[in-house]
Each structure stands twice: as C-alpha cells, then as structure tokens.
C-alpha cells in the first residue's frame, strides 16, 4: 500500500509540474505587456506558480525515492498553500454572491448591476479615479472592443 500511495503522489506531482510550466511561460509572456491591469497580479501569480512547481518537484522526489522527510515537508507546504487558496475562493464567493447578472431579452450577454455586489466591492470601484485606471487599462489592452 505504501508503494501505491507513493506512485499516486508521484504521478499527481508530475501532472502539477507539467501544468505549471506553460502557466509560468504564459505569465512571463504576458509580463512583457505594457497594460497596467495585466501587471497588477502578475508577480504574485508567477511567484505562486514557481512555488507550486518547487513543491511538486519536492513531492515527486520524496515519493519516487522514498524520502520521508521530503514528503513531510511537502505535506506541510501543501496545507499552507491550500488554506489561503480556500480563503481567497470563499472571499470571492462572498463578494460576488448576488452578482450573477440578469439576462437581456434578445441579447447574448447579461447585464450586471453594481448594486448586486457587496458594499466593500462597490466602494472599491465606485470612485472616479478607479474608473479612470480601469478605462486606461482596458483601452491599453487588446481585450477592449468598441
């Protein structure tokens, strides 16, 4: 049974490593962009992906070579990675819980109202300065369509 669980951990970490590499490459490619909005989360996401890559390598080495201390460190680090991700996910659901939008008749899009979101989120985007930076970001990127 011990050998089977190490094999499963090794394969899962191999998949995580392989998934991290194109994500890191895509993040570095997007980092070359001049748009302010793309750079906002760029460094934290790249750091996160590098940490996931290193943790996956540690888990694979520990599982494939039966190094118990590496697996213990891997377990602790994974727990410390899962807790903030879980908290961030719960925070996102709380902030946007009522903001699903309403369907517009004969249109392919939904209409979103600011009043449907949490007061904290509304206050973060309500000001004129925030909308200037959001508009500049959208106009500076290729994601904006007139």
mmCIF file of C-alpha atoms in Angstrom:
data_model
loop_
_atom_site.group_PDB
_atom_site.id
_atom_site.type_symbol
_atom_site.label_atom_id
_atom_site.label_comp_id
_atom_site.label_asym_id
_atom_site.label_seq_id
_atom_site.Cartn_x
_atom_site.Cartn_y
_atom_site.Cartn_z
ATOM 1 C CA UNK A 1 0.000 0.000 0.000
ATOM 2 C CA UNK A 2 2.860 2.371 0.802
ATOM 3 C CA UNK A 3 4.297 1.894 -2.674
ATOM 4 C CA UNK A 4 0.920 2.537 -4.319
ATOM 5 C CA UNK A 5 0.382 5.814 -2.451
ATOM 6 C CA UNK A 6 3.875 6.997 -3.390
ATOM 7 C CA UNK A 7 3.149 6.173 -7.013
ATOM 8 C CA UNK A 8 -0.087 8.157 -6.927
ATOM 9 C CA UNK A 9 1.658 11.128 -5.264
ATOM 10 C CA UNK A 10 4.430 10.929 -7.860
ATOM 11 C CA UNK A 11 2.009 10.935 -10.813
ATOM 12 C CA UNK A 12 -0.086 13.777 -9.362
ATOM 13 C CA UNK A 13 3.003 15.879 -8.803
ATOM 14 C CA UNK A 14 4.260 15.118 -12.295
ATOM 15 C CA UNK A 15 0.964 16.415 -13.705
ATOM 16 C CA UNK A 16 1.197 19.500 -11.491
ATOM 17 C CA UNK A 17 4.750 20.166 -12.673
ATOM 18 C CA UNK A 18 3.750 19.778 -16.302
ATOM 19 C CA UNK A 19 0.783 22.120 -15.789
ATOM 20 C CA UNK A 20 2.934 24.730 -14.032
ATOM 21 C CA UNK A 21 5.447 25.069 -16.831
ATOM 22 C CA UNK A 22 3.095 26.505 -19.522
ATOM 23 C CA UNK A 23 1.383 28.672 -16.906
ATOM 24 C CA UNK A 24 4.735 30.151 -15.895
ATOM 25 C CA UNK A 25 5.657 30.616 -19.566
ATOM 26 C CA UNK A 26 2.331 32.324 -20.274
ATOM 27 C CA UNK A 27 2.783 34.550 -17.250
ATOM 28 C CA UNK A 28 6.238 35.599 -18.405
ATOM 29 C CA UNK A 29 4.881 36.270 -21.893
ATOM 30 C CA UNK A 30 2.053 38.446 -20.522
ATOM 31 C CA UNK A 31 4.574 40.240 -18.279
ATOM 32 C CA UNK A 32 6.053 41.811 -21.418
ATOM 33 C CA UNK A 33 2.749 43.662 -21.973
ATOM 34 C CA UNK A 34 2.567 47.364 -21.150
ATOM 35 C CA UNK A 35 -1.026 47.348 -19.844
ATOM 36 C CA UNK A 36 -1.268 48.265 -16.160
ATOM 37 C CA UNK A 37 -4.126 45.881 -15.435
ATOM 38 C CA UNK A 38 -2.235 42.815 -16.558
ATOM 39 C CA UNK A 39 0.700 43.675 -14.333
ATOM 40 C CA UNK A 40 -1.391 44.014 -11.177
ATOM 41 C CA UNK A 41 -1.439 40.332 -10.279
ATOM 42 C CA UNK A 42 1.468 39.285 -12.458
ATOM 43 C CA UNK A 43 4.195 38.928 -9.838
ATOM 44 C CA UNK A 44 2.037 37.214 -7.184
ATOM 45 C CA UNK A 45 0.766 34.707 -9.746
ATOM 46 C CA UNK A 46 4.237 33.994 -11.084
ATOM 47 C CA UNK A 47 5.537 33.550 -7.533
ATOM 48 C CA UNK A 48 2.631 31.207 -6.779
ATOM 49 C CA UNK A 49 3.324 29.101 -9.873
ATOM 50 C CA UNK A 50 7.043 28.843 -9.045
ATOM 51 C CA UNK A 51 6.184 27.738 -5.500
ATOM 52 C CA UNK A 52 3.771 25.115 -6.869
ATOM 53 C CA UNK A 53 6.468 23.915 -9.265
ATOM 54 C CA UNK A 54 9.049 23.595 -6.475
ATOM 55 C CA UNK A 55 6.576 21.863 -4.165
ATOM 56 C CA UNK A 56 5.678 19.426 -6.956
ATOM 57 C CA UNK A 57 9.334 18.643 -7.505
ATOM 58 C CA UNK A 58 9.780 18.055 -3.773
ATOM 59 C CA UNK A 59 6.736 15.770 -3.653
ATOM 60 C CA UNK A 60 7.882 13.802 -6.685
ATOM 61 C CA UNK A 61 11.389 13.336 -5.326
ATOM 62 C CA UNK A 62 10.027 12.310 -1.935
ATOM 63 C CA UNK A 63 7.548 9.870 -3.456
ATOM 64 C CA UNK A 64 9.816 8.336 -6.083
ATOM 65 C CA UNK A 65 12.874 7.907 -3.850
ATOM 66 C CA UNK A 66 11.008 7.138 -0.592
ATOM 67 C CA UNK A 67 12.380 10.155 1.271
ATOM 68 C CA UNK A 68 10.057 10.517 4.243
ATOM 69 C CA UNK A 69 11.262 13.941 5.428
ATOM 70 C CA UNK A 70 10.675 15.413 1.940
ATOM 71 C CA UNK A 71 7.124 14.054 1.993
ATOM 72 C CA UNK A 72 6.503 15.580 5.437
ATOM 73 C CA UNK A 73 7.751 18.987 4.270
ATOM 74 C CA UNK A 74 5.675 18.562 1.099
ATOM 75 C CA UNK A 75 2.574 17.839 3.181
ATOM 76 C CA UNK A 76 3.040 20.907 5.402
ATOM 77 C CA UNK A 77 3.710 23.219 2.451
ATOM 78 C CA UNK A 78 0.678 21.899 0.545
ATOM 79 C CA UNK A 79 -1.529 22.563 3.571
ATOM 80 C CA UNK A 80 -0.134 26.103 3.772
ATOM 81 C CA UNK A 81 -0.913 26.548 0.058
ATOM 82 C CA UNK A 82 -4.430 25.121 0.228
ATOM 83 C CA UNK A 83 -5.611 27.257 3.168
ATOM 84 C CA UNK A 84 -5.023 30.683 1.501
ATOM 85 C CA UNK A 85 -6.455 29.464 -1.803
ATOM 86 C CA UNK A 86 -9.558 28.231 0.015
ATOM 87 C CA UNK A 87 -9.876 31.548 1.886
ATOM 88 C CA UNK A 88 -9.493 33.513 -1.360
ATOM 89 C CA UNK A 89 -12.158 31.384 -3.038
ATOM 90 C CA UNK A 90 -14.594 31.877 -0.154
ATOM 91 C CA UNK A 91 -13.850 35.628 -0.186
ATOM 92 C CA UNK A 92 -14.604 35.765 -3.925
ATOM 93 C CA UNK A 93 -17.905 33.941 -3.483
ATOM 94 C CA UNK A 94 -18.941 36.253 -0.645
ATOM 95 C CA UNK A 95 -18.059 39.421 -2.582
ATOM 96 C CA UNK A 96 -19.901 38.358 -5.740
ATOM 97 C CA UNK A 97 -22.680 36.153 -4.348
ATOM 98 C CA UNK A 98 -25.597 38.165 -5.739
ATOM 99 C CA UNK A 99 -23.829 39.435 -8.849
ATOM 100 C CA UNK A 100 -24.862 36.840 -11.393
ATOM 101 C CA UNK A 101 -26.371 39.362 -13.775
ATOM 102 C CA UNK A 102 -29.747 39.323 -15.458
ATOM 103 C CA UNK A 103 -30.471 38.144 -18.961
ATOM 104 C CA UNK A 104 -31.255 40.817 -21.512
ATOM 105 C CA UNK A 105 -34.042 39.799 -23.917
ATOM 106 C CA UNK A 106 -32.819 39.038 -27.452
ATOM 107 C CA UNK A 107 -29.154 39.596 -26.484
ATOM 108 C CA UNK A 108 -26.305 37.167 -25.955
ATOM 109 C CA UNK A 109 -24.964 38.951 -22.899
ATOM 110 C CA UNK A 110 -26.062 39.525 -19.342
ATOM 111 C CA UNK A 111 -26.481 42.883 -17.670
ATOM 112 C CA UNK A 112 -24.655 43.367 -14.401
ATOM 113 C CA UNK A 113 -25.588 45.952 -11.805
ATOM 114 C CA UNK A 114 -23.175 47.321 -9.238
ATOM 115 C CA UNK A 115 -25.875 47.147 -6.548
ATOM 116 C CA UNK A 116 -25.832 43.338 -6.742
ATOM 117 C CA UNK A 117 -22.312 43.121 -5.331
ATOM 118 C CA UNK A 118 -21.057 43.507 -1.764
ATOM 119 C CA UNK A 119 -20.707 47.026 -0.293
ATOM 120 C CA UNK A 120 -16.951 46.553 0.072
ATOM 121 C CA UNK A 121 -16.540 45.691 -3.608
ATOM 122 C CA UNK A 122 -18.843 48.526 -4.686
ATOM 123 C CA UNK A 123 -16.747 51.035 -2.751
ATOM 124 C CA UNK A 124 -13.571 49.707 -4.357
ATOM 125 C CA UNK A 125 -14.760 50.502 -7.911
ATOM 126 C CA UNK A 126 -17.214 53.342 -7.364
ATOM 127 C CA UNK A 127 -14.798 56.288 -7.427
ATOM 128 C CA UNK A 128 -13.814 58.320 -10.495
ATOM 129 C CA UNK A 129 -10.105 57.566 -10.049
ATOM 130 C CA UNK A 130 -10.727 53.837 -10.058
ATOM 131 C CA UNK A 131 -12.741 54.049 -13.273
ATOM 132 C CA UNK A 132 -10.010 56.138 -14.914
ATOM 133 C CA UNK A 133 -7.438 53.453 -14.220
ATOM 134 C CA UNK A 134 -9.854 50.686 -15.309
ATOM 135 C CA UNK A 135 -10.656 52.558 -18.539
ATOM 136 C CA UNK A 136 -6.978 53.223 -19.234
ATOM 137 C CA UNK A 137 -6.232 49.573 -18.662
ATOM 138 C CA UNK A 138 -9.000 48.425 -21.000
ATOM 139 C CA UNK A 139 -8.079 50.921 -23.706
ATOM 140 C CA UNK A 140 -4.404 49.993 -23.414
ATOM 141 C CA UNK A 141 -5.041 46.296 -23.802
ATOM 142 C CA UNK A 142 -6.339 44.338 -26.749
ATOM 143 C CA UNK A 143 -9.169 42.950 -24.622
ATOM 144 C CA UNK A 144 -11.346 46.024 -25.120
ATOM 145 C CA UNK A 145 -13.775 46.097 -28.059
ATOM 146 C CA UNK A 146 -15.770 49.199 -29.042
#
